[in-house]
Amino acid sequence: MKTVIIGTGSFAPPRVVTNDDLAEVMDTSDEWIRTRTGIEQRHISDGPGTTWMAAEAAKLALKDAGVEPEDIDIIIAATTTADNCFPSAACEVQGILGAGNAVGYDVSAACSGFIFALHTMDGLMRTGAYETGLVIGVDNLSKVVDWSDRSTCVLFGDGAGAAVVRACEDGDRGLLCGRIGSDGRKASVLTCQARTMGNLLTGTKPEPGYIAMEGQEVFKFAVKKVPECVESLLKSADTDMGEVKYLILHQANYRICESIAKRLKISMDKIPMNIDRYGNTSGATIPILLDELNRQGKLHRGDRVVLAGFGAGLTWGALLVEW
Ligand code: COA
C-alpha cells in the first residue's frame, strides 16, 4: 500500500507587503532583508485567518484531484496558529468543505508541520483504514509576530497549501519513505509562548504571546540537521541525490537553502525557491512550493522528489516521494 499525492492547492491572502512597505514603519531596509534572507515580499492577512486560507487551498487541491468533499475520509491540518484553541483547524475546514464522512484533527510541529502531517497520514493510510485524505499546511504567523522586533517580524508571512492523497494498492509511485525527528532540549531557541490565560484565583489577565528566536542558532541547526536527515532518508531507500529531481525545502531563508545545497553537494537548480514572494509561511511553505511545481507542469510521473523541513521544537523531517 502506498500513499499517492493526487492533487495540490495553495492560497495566500491577496494583501502583499513589500520590504519597502516594512521600511516605512520600522527601522529596516529592503537591502538588509533581501541580502540576509532572500525575501522581497510576503502576503499578510488583514482579517480572516487560518481556517479561511486552509479551506481555500483545500478547495483547489480537491479540484485538482477531482475529488468531492464527501469522498474524503480523513483531514490532517498542520498548524501552530489555528484560529481557535478549539475546534481544530481541520474540523473547521471539514465544516466549510462539507466533508461529512471525514475525521479531522491538527498536528503541531511548526515549520516541519506539513512533513509531520504527511508522514502521519502515510502511516494511517498503510493500515488500510482510510482511502482518501487531505493534508493541509497552514499558518497565520502575522498574528503572532512581535511587530516591534525587526529581527523576526520581517521573516514571516501568511499562507496555506494542501495535498489530496489516496491509498493505492499497487504501483511504484507514492511516498516511499520518511524520517521525522525532534529535540526538545533545544526548544528555547525558537518559541511562541501561548497566550497567558486569565486566572480567577490569582487575578492574572490574559496576555498575548509572540515569536522569539535565536536566529543564528536556528540557522546552524537547520544547515546541519536537514542534510543529515536527507542523507539518512536516501540511504534507507537505496537512492542517491542524483536520482532526485527536486529537493523541496522549507522556505525560511535563501542562505539556509544554499548552505544545505552545499553540504549535500547539489546545485541550487535542484532546490526550487519562492521565499522571495512569500517569506516564511511556516507549515505552508512546502505545500505551496509543491503546488507551484505541480501547476507549472514540472513534476512528471516517475520523478523522485524529497520534501524536507525544520522548525520550532526543534523539529525536522524529510519524505521521499515518487510522483
Ligand atoms: N533590519 C535591519 N537590521 C536588522 C534587522 C532588520 N530587519 N534585524 C536585525 N538587524 C540588525 C541587528 O540588530 C544587528 O545589528 P548590530 O550588529 O548593530 O547589533 C545586525 O542586523 C545583525 O543581526 P544578526 O541577528 O546577527 O543577523 P544575522 O546575520 O544572524 O541574520 C537572521 C538574522 C534572522 C536573518 C538569521 O539569523 C536567520 O535567518 N536565522 C534563521 C532564522 C529562521 O529561519 N527561522 C525560522 C526557522 S523555521
Short mmCIF file of C-alpha atoms and ligand atoms in Angstrom, two decimals:
data_model
loop_
_atom_site.label_atom_id
_atom_site.label_comp_id
_atom_site.label_asym_id
_atom_site.label_seq_id
_atom_site.Cartn_x
_atom_site.Cartn_y
_atom_site.Cartn_z
CA MET A 1 0.00 0.00 0.00
CA LYS A 2 1.38 3.43 -0.95
CA THR A 3 0.14 6.94 -0.31
CA VAL A 4 -0.04 8.85 -3.59
CA ILE A 5 -0.44 12.62 -3.91
CA ILE A 6 -3.24 13.07 -6.45
CA GLY A 7 -3.88 16.82 -6.20
CA THR A 8 -2.43 20.02 -4.75
CA GLY A 9 -3.64 23.52 -3.99
CA SER A 10 -2.37 26.66 -2.31
CA PHE A 11 -3.60 30.04 -1.24
CA ALA A 12 -2.19 33.25 0.21
CA PRO A 13 -4.11 36.36 1.26
CA PRO A 14 -4.23 38.97 -1.53
CA ARG A 15 -2.60 41.75 0.50
CA VAL A 16 1.13 41.94 -0.38
CA VAL A 17 3.55 43.73 1.95
CA THR A 18 6.94 44.51 0.40
CA ASN A 19 10.22 45.09 2.22
CA ASP A 20 9.90 48.77 1.34
CA ASP A 21 6.45 48.84 2.96
CA LEU A 22 8.02 47.48 6.16
CA ALA A 23 10.87 50.03 5.97
CA GLU A 24 8.23 52.76 6.15
CA VAL A 25 7.03 51.57 9.56
CA MET A 26 10.19 50.16 11.20
CA ASP A 27 13.96 50.54 11.18
CA THR A 28 14.83 48.10 8.39
CA SER A 29 15.59 48.15 4.66
CA ASP A 30 14.88 46.17 1.53
CA GLU A 31 18.64 45.68 1.18
CA TRP A 32 19.03 44.15 4.70
CA ILE A 33 16.10 41.77 4.34
CA ARG A 34 16.89 40.74 0.78
CA THR A 35 20.59 40.04 1.33
CA ARG A 36 20.13 38.27 4.70
CA THR A 37 17.09 36.16 3.72
CA GLY A 38 16.13 36.37 0.02
CA ILE A 39 12.69 37.71 0.96
CA GLU A 40 11.24 40.53 -1.17
CA GLN A 41 7.61 40.48 -0.09
CA ARG A 42 5.12 38.48 1.94
CA HIS A 43 1.32 38.06 1.98
CA ILE A 44 -0.39 39.24 5.14
CA SER A 45 -4.00 38.58 6.10
CA ASP A 46 -5.87 41.72 7.02
CA GLY A 47 -8.81 39.88 8.53
CA PRO A 48 -9.80 36.24 8.06
CA GLY A 49 -7.12 33.82 9.13
CA THR A 50 -6.02 30.20 9.24
CA THR A 51 -9.32 28.43 8.56
CA TRP A 52 -10.10 30.66 5.59
CA MET A 53 -6.68 30.16 3.96
CA ALA A 54 -6.72 26.42 4.65
CA ALA A 55 -10.19 25.97 3.18
CA GLU A 56 -9.28 27.93 0.02
CA ALA A 57 -6.14 25.82 -0.51
CA ALA A 58 -8.10 22.64 0.19
CA LYS A 59 -10.81 23.51 -2.38
CA LEU A 60 -8.14 23.99 -5.05
CA ALA A 61 -6.44 20.71 -4.11
CA LEU A 62 -9.76 18.83 -4.29
CA LYS A 63 -10.47 20.34 -7.69
CA ASP A 64 -7.01 19.38 -8.92
CA ALA A 65 -7.54 15.82 -7.67
CA GLY A 66 -11.11 15.56 -8.99
CA VAL A 67 -12.28 14.52 -5.51
CA GLU A 68 -15.58 15.54 -3.89
CA PRO A 69 -15.61 16.63 -0.23
CA GLU A 70 -17.80 13.69 0.80
CA ASP A 71 -15.15 11.30 -0.53
CA ILE A 72 -12.54 12.48 1.99
CA ASP A 73 -12.00 10.02 4.84
CA ILE A 74 -9.50 11.99 6.89
CA ILE A 75 -8.20 15.58 7.15
CA ILE A 76 -4.96 16.39 8.94
CA ALA A 77 -4.04 20.07 9.26
CA ALA A 78 -0.53 21.10 10.27
CA THR A 79 -0.66 24.44 12.01
CA THR A 80 0.51 26.26 15.10
CA THR A 81 -1.81 29.19 14.51
CA ALA A 82 -5.30 27.72 14.42
CA ASP A 83 -7.87 30.49 14.71
CA ASN A 84 -9.18 28.99 17.94
CA CYS A 85 -7.91 26.78 20.79
CA PHE A 86 -10.77 24.56 19.71
CA PRO A 87 -12.31 23.42 17.45
CA SER A 88 -9.25 22.39 15.44
CA ALA A 89 -8.46 23.98 12.08
CA ALA A 90 -9.07 20.58 10.43
CA CYS A 91 -12.59 20.34 11.89
CA GLU A 92 -13.34 23.89 10.80
CA VAL A 93 -12.16 23.15 7.26
CA GLN A 94 -14.22 19.95 7.30
CA GLY A 95 -17.27 22.07 8.12
CA ILE A 96 -16.61 24.58 5.33
CA LEU A 97 -16.00 21.86 2.75
CA GLY A 98 -18.96 19.78 3.89
CA ALA A 99 -16.70 16.75 4.20
CA GLY A 100 -19.20 14.90 6.36
CA ASN A 101 -17.57 11.47 6.08
CA ALA A 102 -14.13 12.56 7.27
CA VAL A 103 -12.40 12.71 10.62
CA GLY A 104 -10.27 15.81 11.16
CA TYR A 105 -7.55 16.86 13.57
CA ASP A 106 -4.46 19.08 13.76
CA VAL A 107 -0.79 18.30 14.29
CA SER A 108 1.65 20.78 15.77
CA ALA A 109 5.25 20.73 14.52
CA ALA A 110 5.69 24.39 13.49
CA CYS A 111 7.58 24.77 10.20
CA SER A 112 8.08 20.97 9.95
CA GLY A 113 4.31 20.54 10.29
CA PHE A 114 3.45 19.54 6.73
CA ILE A 115 6.15 16.84 6.76
CA PHE A 116 4.87 15.51 10.10
CA ALA A 117 1.26 15.58 8.88
CA LEU A 118 2.00 13.81 5.59
CA HIS A 119 4.17 11.23 7.36
CA THR A 120 1.35 10.62 9.86
CA MET A 121 -1.19 10.36 7.04
CA ASP A 122 1.06 7.85 5.25
CA GLY A 123 1.23 5.67 8.36
CA LEU A 124 -2.57 5.69 8.69
CA MET A 125 -3.10 5.00 5.00
CA ARG A 126 -0.80 1.99 5.19
CA THR A 127 -3.07 0.41 7.82
CA GLY A 128 -5.83 0.32 5.22
CA ALA A 129 -8.18 2.31 7.46
CA TYR A 130 -8.51 5.27 5.08
CA GLU A 131 -8.59 5.60 1.32
CA THR A 132 -8.65 9.32 0.57
CA GLY A 133 -7.05 12.01 2.71
CA LEU A 134 -6.48 15.73 2.79
CA VAL A 135 -3.25 17.11 4.29
CA ILE A 136 -3.01 20.84 4.89
CA GLY A 137 -0.09 23.05 5.95
CA VAL A 138 -1.31 26.46 7.05
CA ASP A 139 -0.12 29.33 9.22
CA ASN A 140 -1.13 32.86 10.03
CA LEU A 141 2.11 33.93 11.68
CA SER A 142 1.45 37.64 11.15
CA LYS A 143 -0.85 37.49 14.17
CA VAL A 144 1.86 36.11 16.48
CA VAL A 145 4.95 38.04 15.41
CA ASP A 146 6.09 40.89 17.58
CA TRP A 147 5.86 43.78 15.10
CA SER A 148 8.29 45.77 17.27
CA ASP A 149 11.02 43.08 16.85
CA ARG A 150 12.58 43.74 13.45
CA SER A 151 14.84 40.68 13.69
CA THR A 152 11.85 38.31 13.48
CA CYS A 153 8.83 40.14 12.08
CA VAL A 154 10.35 40.72 8.61
CA LEU A 155 10.81 36.98 8.07
CA PHE A 156 7.28 35.66 8.14
CA GLY A 157 4.14 35.66 6.00
CA ASP A 158 0.72 34.02 5.87
CA GLY A 159 -0.42 31.19 3.59
CA ALA A 160 -1.74 27.67 3.12
CA GLY A 161 -1.01 24.65 0.96
CA ALA A 162 -2.85 21.36 0.66
CA ALA A 163 -2.45 17.93 -0.88
CA VAL A 164 -5.09 15.27 -1.55
CA VAL A 165 -3.72 11.77 -1.11
CA ARG A 166 -5.04 8.33 -1.95
CA ALA A 167 -4.04 4.87 -0.76
CA CYS A 168 -3.01 2.80 -3.78
CA GLU A 169 -2.53 -0.96 -3.63
CA ASP A 170 -0.10 -1.34 -6.47
CA GLY A 171 2.45 0.62 -8.47
CA ASP A 172 5.76 2.25 -7.64
CA ARG A 173 4.62 5.80 -7.11
CA GLY A 174 3.80 7.46 -3.83
CA LEU A 175 5.53 8.16 -0.54
CA LEU A 176 8.47 5.80 -0.47
CA CYS A 177 9.84 6.57 2.98
CA GLY A 178 10.06 9.24 5.62
CA ARG A 179 12.06 10.44 8.61
CA ILE A 180 10.95 12.82 11.32
CA GLY A 181 12.75 13.98 14.44
CA SER A 182 12.64 16.40 17.32
CA ASP A 183 14.94 17.68 20.06
CA GLY A 184 13.03 19.34 22.86
CA ARG A 185 16.30 20.11 24.67
CA LYS A 186 16.72 22.95 22.20
CA ALA A 187 13.12 24.11 22.38
CA SER A 188 14.01 27.54 23.73
CA VAL A 189 15.80 28.77 20.59
CA LEU A 190 12.52 29.24 18.71
CA THR A 191 9.31 29.81 20.65
CA CYS A 192 5.93 31.41 20.55
CA GLN A 193 4.54 31.40 24.05
CA ALA A 194 0.91 30.52 24.43
CA ARG A 195 -1.42 33.30 25.27
CA THR A 196 -1.23 33.67 29.07
CA MET A 197 -4.65 32.59 30.26
CA GLY A 198 -6.64 34.62 32.72
CA ASN A 199 -6.76 33.08 36.21
CA LEU A 200 -9.68 33.55 38.56
CA LEU A 201 -7.68 32.82 41.72
CA THR A 202 -4.56 34.89 41.03
CA GLY A 203 -6.30 37.63 39.09
CA THR A 204 -3.89 37.18 36.12
CA LYS A 205 -5.12 38.90 32.99
CA PRO A 206 -4.83 37.20 29.58
CA GLU A 207 -1.81 38.39 27.59
CA PRO A 208 -0.73 37.59 24.03
CA GLY A 209 2.49 35.64 23.32
CA TYR A 210 4.85 36.38 20.43
CA ILE A 211 7.57 34.65 18.41
CA ALA A 212 11.05 34.82 19.95
CA MET A 213 14.07 33.38 18.18
CA GLU A 214 17.82 32.98 18.43
CA GLY A 215 18.30 33.36 14.68
CA GLN A 216 21.86 32.14 14.40
CA GLU A 217 21.17 29.03 16.49
CA VAL A 218 18.25 28.15 14.24
CA PHE A 219 20.43 28.75 11.19
CA LYS A 220 23.18 26.42 12.47
CA PHE A 221 20.67 23.73 13.45
CA ALA A 222 18.98 23.78 10.03
CA VAL A 223 22.12 23.56 7.92
CA LYS A 224 23.41 20.62 9.98
CA LYS A 225 20.25 18.63 10.67
CA VAL A 226 18.50 18.82 7.29
CA PRO A 227 21.39 17.40 5.22
CA GLU A 228 21.88 14.62 7.82
CA CYS A 229 18.20 13.77 7.67
CA VAL A 230 18.06 13.80 3.85
CA GLU A 231 21.18 11.63 3.59
CA SER A 232 19.80 9.12 6.07
CA LEU A 233 16.46 9.05 4.23
CA LEU A 234 18.06 8.42 0.86
CA LYS A 235 20.35 5.76 2.27
CA SER A 236 17.40 3.86 3.70
CA ALA A 237 15.71 3.98 0.28
CA ASP A 238 18.92 2.96 -1.51
CA THR A 239 18.64 6.15 -3.56
CA ASP A 240 21.21 8.83 -4.22
CA MET A 241 20.81 12.54 -4.75
CA GLY A 242 21.46 12.07 -8.48
CA GLU A 243 18.10 10.27 -8.77
CA VAL A 244 16.26 13.11 -7.03
CA LYS A 245 14.81 15.78 -9.31
CA TYR A 246 13.99 18.38 -6.65
CA LEU A 247 14.73 18.93 -3.00
CA ILE A 248 11.63 20.83 -1.92
CA LEU A 249 12.88 22.61 1.18
CA HIS A 250 11.14 24.62 3.85
CA GLN A 251 11.43 28.26 2.78
CA ALA A 252 12.92 30.02 5.81
CA ASN A 253 15.95 31.72 4.34
CA TYR A 254 17.67 31.62 0.94
CA ARG A 255 21.07 31.34 2.62
CA ILE A 256 19.96 28.31 4.66
CA CYS A 257 18.90 26.57 1.43
CA GLU A 258 22.24 27.48 -0.20
CA SER A 259 24.17 26.04 2.74
CA ILE A 260 22.11 22.85 2.64
CA ALA A 261 22.77 22.54 -1.11
CA LYS A 262 26.48 22.95 -0.47
CA ARG A 263 26.54 20.30 2.26
CA LEU A 264 24.63 17.88 0.04
CA LYS A 265 26.90 18.79 -2.88
CA ILE A 266 24.00 19.65 -5.16
CA SER A 267 23.31 22.68 -7.32
CA MET A 268 20.67 25.25 -6.37
CA ASP A 269 18.94 24.24 -9.65
CA LYS A 270 17.63 21.26 -7.68
CA ILE A 271 16.19 23.45 -4.94
CA PRO A 272 13.14 25.38 -6.15
CA MET A 273 12.62 28.63 -4.27
CA ASN A 274 9.70 31.01 -3.73
CA ILE A 275 10.74 32.68 -0.49
CA ASP A 276 11.18 35.96 -2.40
CA ARG A 277 7.38 36.13 -2.85
CA TYR A 278 6.00 34.60 0.37
CA GLY A 279 8.61 34.86 3.13
CA ASN A 280 8.44 32.07 5.69
CA THR A 281 4.85 30.83 5.90
CA SER A 282 5.85 28.10 8.40
CA GLY A 283 3.79 24.92 7.88
CA ALA A 284 2.65 26.21 4.49
CA THR A 285 5.96 26.73 2.66
CA ILE A 286 6.44 23.16 1.45
CA PRO A 287 2.89 22.51 0.17
CA ILE A 288 2.78 25.94 -1.50
CA LEU A 289 6.02 25.17 -3.33
CA LEU A 290 4.83 21.67 -4.21
CA ASP A 291 1.62 23.12 -5.63
CA GLU A 292 3.54 25.68 -7.71
CA LEU A 293 5.76 22.97 -9.21
CA ASN A 294 2.74 20.78 -9.90
CA ARG A 295 0.81 23.59 -11.60
CA GLN A 296 3.84 24.64 -13.62
CA GLY A 297 3.98 21.08 -15.02
CA LYS A 298 7.43 20.49 -13.54
CA LEU A 299 6.54 17.19 -11.88
CA HIS A 300 6.18 14.13 -14.10
CA ARG A 301 5.21 10.57 -13.37
CA GLY A 302 8.27 8.75 -12.05
CA ASP A 303 10.10 11.89 -10.84
CA ARG A 304 11.56 11.49 -7.39
CA VAL A 305 11.44 14.47 -5.06
CA VAL A 306 12.44 14.95 -1.44
CA LEU A 307 10.36 17.22 0.79
CA ALA A 308 12.30 18.45 3.82
CA GLY A 309 11.50 20.82 6.66
CA PHE A 310 12.77 22.08 10.00
CA GLY A 311 11.48 24.37 12.67
CA ALA A 312 10.47 25.00 16.25
CA GLY A 313 10.56 22.10 18.65
CA LEU A 314 13.19 21.80 17.42
CA THR A 315 11.75 19.54 14.74
CA TRP A 316 12.87 18.29 11.35
CA GLY A 317 11.85 15.73 8.77
CA ALA A 318 12.10 14.55 5.17
CA LEU A 319 9.99 12.44 2.83
CA LEU A 320 10.95 10.71 -0.41
CA VAL A 321 8.13 10.83 -2.94
CA GLU A 322 7.86 9.26 -6.37
CA TRP A 323 5.43 11.41 -8.38
N1 COA B 1 16.67 45.23 9.52
C1 COA B 1 17.85 45.82 9.73
N2 COA B 1 18.74 45.40 10.64
C2 COA B 1 18.40 44.33 11.36
C3 COA B 1 17.18 43.65 11.19
C4 COA B 1 16.29 44.15 10.23
N3 COA B 1 15.10 43.58 9.98
N4 COA B 1 17.14 42.63 12.05
C5 COA B 1 18.30 42.63 12.74
N5 COA B 1 19.05 43.65 12.33
C6 COA B 1 20.39 44.04 12.78
C7 COA B 1 20.67 43.57 14.18
O1 COA B 1 20.17 44.50 15.11
C8 COA B 1 22.17 43.51 14.18
O2 COA B 1 22.66 44.83 14.33
P1 COA B 1 24.00 45.10 15.21
O3 COA B 1 25.10 44.36 14.50
O4 COA B 1 24.13 46.57 15.12
O5 COA B 1 23.69 44.56 16.56
C9 COA B 1 22.53 43.09 12.76
O6 COA B 1 21.36 43.36 11.98
C10 COA B 1 22.87 41.62 12.64
O7 COA B 1 21.89 40.88 13.31
P2 COA B 1 22.01 39.32 13.38
O8 COA B 1 20.83 38.80 14.15
O9 COA B 1 23.37 38.94 13.83
O10 COA B 1 21.85 38.94 11.85
P3 COA B 1 22.07 37.56 11.13
O11 COA B 1 23.10 37.71 10.10
O12 COA B 1 22.17 36.41 12.08
O13 COA B 1 20.69 37.38 10.36
C11 COA B 1 18.61 36.21 10.53
C12 COA B 1 19.49 37.29 11.11
C13 COA B 1 17.35 36.10 11.36
C14 COA B 1 18.25 36.60 9.10
C15 COA B 1 19.38 34.85 10.51
O14 COA B 1 19.96 34.59 11.77
C16 COA B 1 18.48 33.71 10.14
O15 COA B 1 17.95 33.66 9.07
N6 COA B 1 18.32 32.73 11.01
C17 COA B 1 17.40 31.64 10.80
C18 COA B 1 16.02 32.10 11.22
C19 COA B 1 14.93 31.24 10.67
O16 COA B 1 14.98 30.83 9.55
N7 COA B 1 13.92 30.97 11.49
C20 COA B 1 12.78 30.24 11.14
C21 COA B 1 13.11 28.79 11.14
S1 COA B 1 11.73 27.82 10.78
#
